[in-house]
mmCIF file of C-alpha atoms in Angstrom:
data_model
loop_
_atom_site.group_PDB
_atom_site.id
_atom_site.type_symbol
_atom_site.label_atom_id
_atom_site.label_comp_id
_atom_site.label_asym_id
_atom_site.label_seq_id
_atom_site.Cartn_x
_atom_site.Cartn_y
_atom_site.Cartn_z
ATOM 1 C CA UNK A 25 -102.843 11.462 -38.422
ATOM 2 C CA UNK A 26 -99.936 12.306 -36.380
ATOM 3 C CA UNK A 27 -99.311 15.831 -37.421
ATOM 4 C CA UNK A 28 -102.703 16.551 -36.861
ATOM 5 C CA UNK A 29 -102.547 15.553 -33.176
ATOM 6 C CA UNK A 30 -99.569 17.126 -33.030
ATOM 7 C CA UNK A 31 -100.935 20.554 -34.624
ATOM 8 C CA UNK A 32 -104.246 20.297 -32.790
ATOM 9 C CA UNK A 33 -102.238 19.699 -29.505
ATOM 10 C CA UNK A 34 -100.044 22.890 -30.448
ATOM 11 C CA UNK A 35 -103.000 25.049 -30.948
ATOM 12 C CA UNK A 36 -105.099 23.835 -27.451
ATOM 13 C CA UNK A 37 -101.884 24.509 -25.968
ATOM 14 C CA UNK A 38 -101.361 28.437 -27.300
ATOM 15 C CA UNK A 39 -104.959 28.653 -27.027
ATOM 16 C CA UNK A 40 -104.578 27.928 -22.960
ATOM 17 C CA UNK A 41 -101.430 29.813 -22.506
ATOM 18 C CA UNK A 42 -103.392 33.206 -24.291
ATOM 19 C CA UNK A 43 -106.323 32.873 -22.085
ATOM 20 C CA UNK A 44 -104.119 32.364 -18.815
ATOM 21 C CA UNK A 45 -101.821 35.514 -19.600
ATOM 22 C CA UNK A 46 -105.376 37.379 -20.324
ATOM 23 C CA UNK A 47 -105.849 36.399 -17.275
ATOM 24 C CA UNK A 48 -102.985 37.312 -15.399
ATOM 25 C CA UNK A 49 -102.913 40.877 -17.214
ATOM 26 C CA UNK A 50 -106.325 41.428 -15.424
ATOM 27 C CA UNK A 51 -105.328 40.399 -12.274
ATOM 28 C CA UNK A 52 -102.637 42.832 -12.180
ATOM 29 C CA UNK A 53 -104.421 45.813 -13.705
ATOM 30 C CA UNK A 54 -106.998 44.780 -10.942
ATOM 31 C CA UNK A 55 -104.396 44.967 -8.468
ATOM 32 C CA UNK A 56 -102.753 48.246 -9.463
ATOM 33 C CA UNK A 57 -103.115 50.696 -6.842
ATOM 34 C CA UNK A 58 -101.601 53.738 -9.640
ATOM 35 C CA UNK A 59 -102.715 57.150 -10.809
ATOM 36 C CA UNK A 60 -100.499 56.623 -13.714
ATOM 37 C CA UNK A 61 -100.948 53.092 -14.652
ATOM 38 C CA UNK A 62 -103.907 51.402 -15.420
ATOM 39 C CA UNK A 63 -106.207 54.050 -13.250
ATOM 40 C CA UNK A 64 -109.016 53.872 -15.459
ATOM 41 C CA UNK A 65 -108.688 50.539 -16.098
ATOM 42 C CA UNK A 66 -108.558 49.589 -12.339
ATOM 43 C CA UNK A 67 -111.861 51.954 -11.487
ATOM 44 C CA UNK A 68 -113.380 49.651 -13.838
ATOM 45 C CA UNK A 69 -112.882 46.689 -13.161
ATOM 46 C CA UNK A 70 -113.420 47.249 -9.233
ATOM 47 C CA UNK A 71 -116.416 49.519 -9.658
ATOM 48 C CA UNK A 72 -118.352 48.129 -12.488
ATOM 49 C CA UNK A 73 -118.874 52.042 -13.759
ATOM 50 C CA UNK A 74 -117.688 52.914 -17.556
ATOM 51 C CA UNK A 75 -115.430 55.871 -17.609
ATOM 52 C CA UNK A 76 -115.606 57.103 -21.048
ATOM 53 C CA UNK A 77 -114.713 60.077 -23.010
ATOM 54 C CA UNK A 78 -112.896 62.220 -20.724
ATOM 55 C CA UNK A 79 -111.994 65.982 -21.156
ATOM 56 C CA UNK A 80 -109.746 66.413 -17.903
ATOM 57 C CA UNK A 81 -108.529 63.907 -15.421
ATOM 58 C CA UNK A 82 -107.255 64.025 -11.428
ATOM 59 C CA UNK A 83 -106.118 61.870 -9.224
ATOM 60 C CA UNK A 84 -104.899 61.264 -5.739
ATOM 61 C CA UNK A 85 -103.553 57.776 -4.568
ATOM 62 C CA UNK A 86 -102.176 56.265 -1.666
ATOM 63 C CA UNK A 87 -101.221 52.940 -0.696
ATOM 64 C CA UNK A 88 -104.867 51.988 0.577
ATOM 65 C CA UNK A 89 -107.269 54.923 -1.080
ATOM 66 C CA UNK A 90 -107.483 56.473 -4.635
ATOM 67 C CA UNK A 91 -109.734 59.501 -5.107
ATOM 68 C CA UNK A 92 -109.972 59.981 -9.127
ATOM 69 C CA UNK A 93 -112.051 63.133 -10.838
ATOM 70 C CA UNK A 94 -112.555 63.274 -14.399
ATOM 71 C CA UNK A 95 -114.131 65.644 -16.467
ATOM 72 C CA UNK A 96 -116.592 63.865 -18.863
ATOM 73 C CA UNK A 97 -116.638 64.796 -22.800
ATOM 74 C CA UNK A 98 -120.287 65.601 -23.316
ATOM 75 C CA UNK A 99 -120.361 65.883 -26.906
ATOM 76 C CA UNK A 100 -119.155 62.540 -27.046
ATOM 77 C CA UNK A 101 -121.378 61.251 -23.849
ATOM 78 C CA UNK A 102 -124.981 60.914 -23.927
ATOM 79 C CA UNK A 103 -125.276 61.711 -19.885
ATOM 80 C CA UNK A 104 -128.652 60.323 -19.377
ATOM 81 C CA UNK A 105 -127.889 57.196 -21.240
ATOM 82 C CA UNK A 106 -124.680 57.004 -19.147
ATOM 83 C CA UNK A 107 -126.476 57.124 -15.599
ATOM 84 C CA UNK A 108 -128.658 54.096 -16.922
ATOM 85 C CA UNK A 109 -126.397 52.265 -18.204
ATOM 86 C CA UNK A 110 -124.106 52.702 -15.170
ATOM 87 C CA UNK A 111 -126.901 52.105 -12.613
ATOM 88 C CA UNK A 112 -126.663 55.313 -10.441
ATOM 89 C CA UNK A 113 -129.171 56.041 -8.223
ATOM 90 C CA UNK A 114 -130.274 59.979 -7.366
ATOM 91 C CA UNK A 115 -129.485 61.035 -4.161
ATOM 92 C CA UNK A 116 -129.803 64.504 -3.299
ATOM 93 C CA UNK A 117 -129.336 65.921 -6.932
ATOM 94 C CA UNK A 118 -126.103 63.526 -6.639
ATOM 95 C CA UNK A 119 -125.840 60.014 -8.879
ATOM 96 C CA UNK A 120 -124.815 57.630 -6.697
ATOM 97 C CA UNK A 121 -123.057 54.366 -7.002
ATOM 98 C CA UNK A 122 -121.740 52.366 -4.346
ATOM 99 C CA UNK A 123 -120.559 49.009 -2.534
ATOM 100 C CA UNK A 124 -118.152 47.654 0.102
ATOM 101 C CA UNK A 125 -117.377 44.177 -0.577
ATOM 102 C CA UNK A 126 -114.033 41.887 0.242
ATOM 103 C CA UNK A 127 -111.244 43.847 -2.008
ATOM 104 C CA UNK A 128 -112.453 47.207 -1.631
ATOM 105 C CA UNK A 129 -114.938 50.169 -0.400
ATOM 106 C CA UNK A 130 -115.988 52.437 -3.472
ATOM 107 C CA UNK A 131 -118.376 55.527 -3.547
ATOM 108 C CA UNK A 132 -118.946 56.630 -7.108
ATOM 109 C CA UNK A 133 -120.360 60.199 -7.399
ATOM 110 C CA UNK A 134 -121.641 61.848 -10.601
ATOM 111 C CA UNK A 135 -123.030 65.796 -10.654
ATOM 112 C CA UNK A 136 -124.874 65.526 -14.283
ATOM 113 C CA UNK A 137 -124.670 69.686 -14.156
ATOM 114 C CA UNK A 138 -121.288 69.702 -14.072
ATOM 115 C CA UNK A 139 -121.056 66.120 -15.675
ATOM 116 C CA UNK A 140 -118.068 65.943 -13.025
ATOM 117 C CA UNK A 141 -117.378 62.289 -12.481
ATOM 118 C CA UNK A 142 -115.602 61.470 -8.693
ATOM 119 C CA UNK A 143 -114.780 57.941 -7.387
ATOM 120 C CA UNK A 144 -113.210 57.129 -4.153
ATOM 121 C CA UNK A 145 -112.311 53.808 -3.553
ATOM 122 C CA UNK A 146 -110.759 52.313 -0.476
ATOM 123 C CA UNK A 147 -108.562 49.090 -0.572
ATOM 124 C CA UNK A 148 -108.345 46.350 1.922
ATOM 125 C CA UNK A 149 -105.902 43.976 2.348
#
């Protein structure tokens, strides 16, 4: 009956020390202000916008704005199913996505013509 505390408190105990490094990983992919690292990864999780397939990426970063174009793969993307599942709104022949809350200022633009994808996303703090 011991072990089995023993095991039981082993495996709550991994199980708590996985979920907090999880955790901690996201915290500092959110907090990543990088063109190399993490730049998708940090567009998504501040933005709430997929960025999938891409064909071409750029990107232009400073310590308090990132301006990132990519290039998306449309025989991999379904565009229209993209822009609903992404919650763009037209504007202008423009899909528009946008917010300004207590981390950061973001303007997500996407031309479905061109199926060019541009985000430009202002930190604070």
């Amino acid at each position: 009956m011991k072990k089995a505390f023993i095991i039981i408190g082993i495996l709550v105990l991994c199980g708590i020390t996985f979920v907090g490094a999880v955790n901690l990983f996201g915290r500092h992919i959110y907090n990543t202000r990088s063109c190399k690292v993490f730049n998708i990864d940090n567009i998504e999780l501040r933005t709430g916008v997929n960025i999938p397939k891409v064909t071409s990426t750029e990107c232009q970063c400073t310590n308090d704005t990132k301006v990132s174009k990519f290039i998306i793969d449309t025989e991999q993307v379904d565009l229209d199913d993209y822009i609903s599942r992404n919650d763009f709104k037209l504007v202008e022949n423009m899909y528009i996505k946008e917010n300004d809350n207590e981390n950061s200022t973001y303007k997500v633009e996407f031309n479905k013509e061109t199926a060019e994808l541009t985000v430009n996303l202002i930190y604070k703090n």
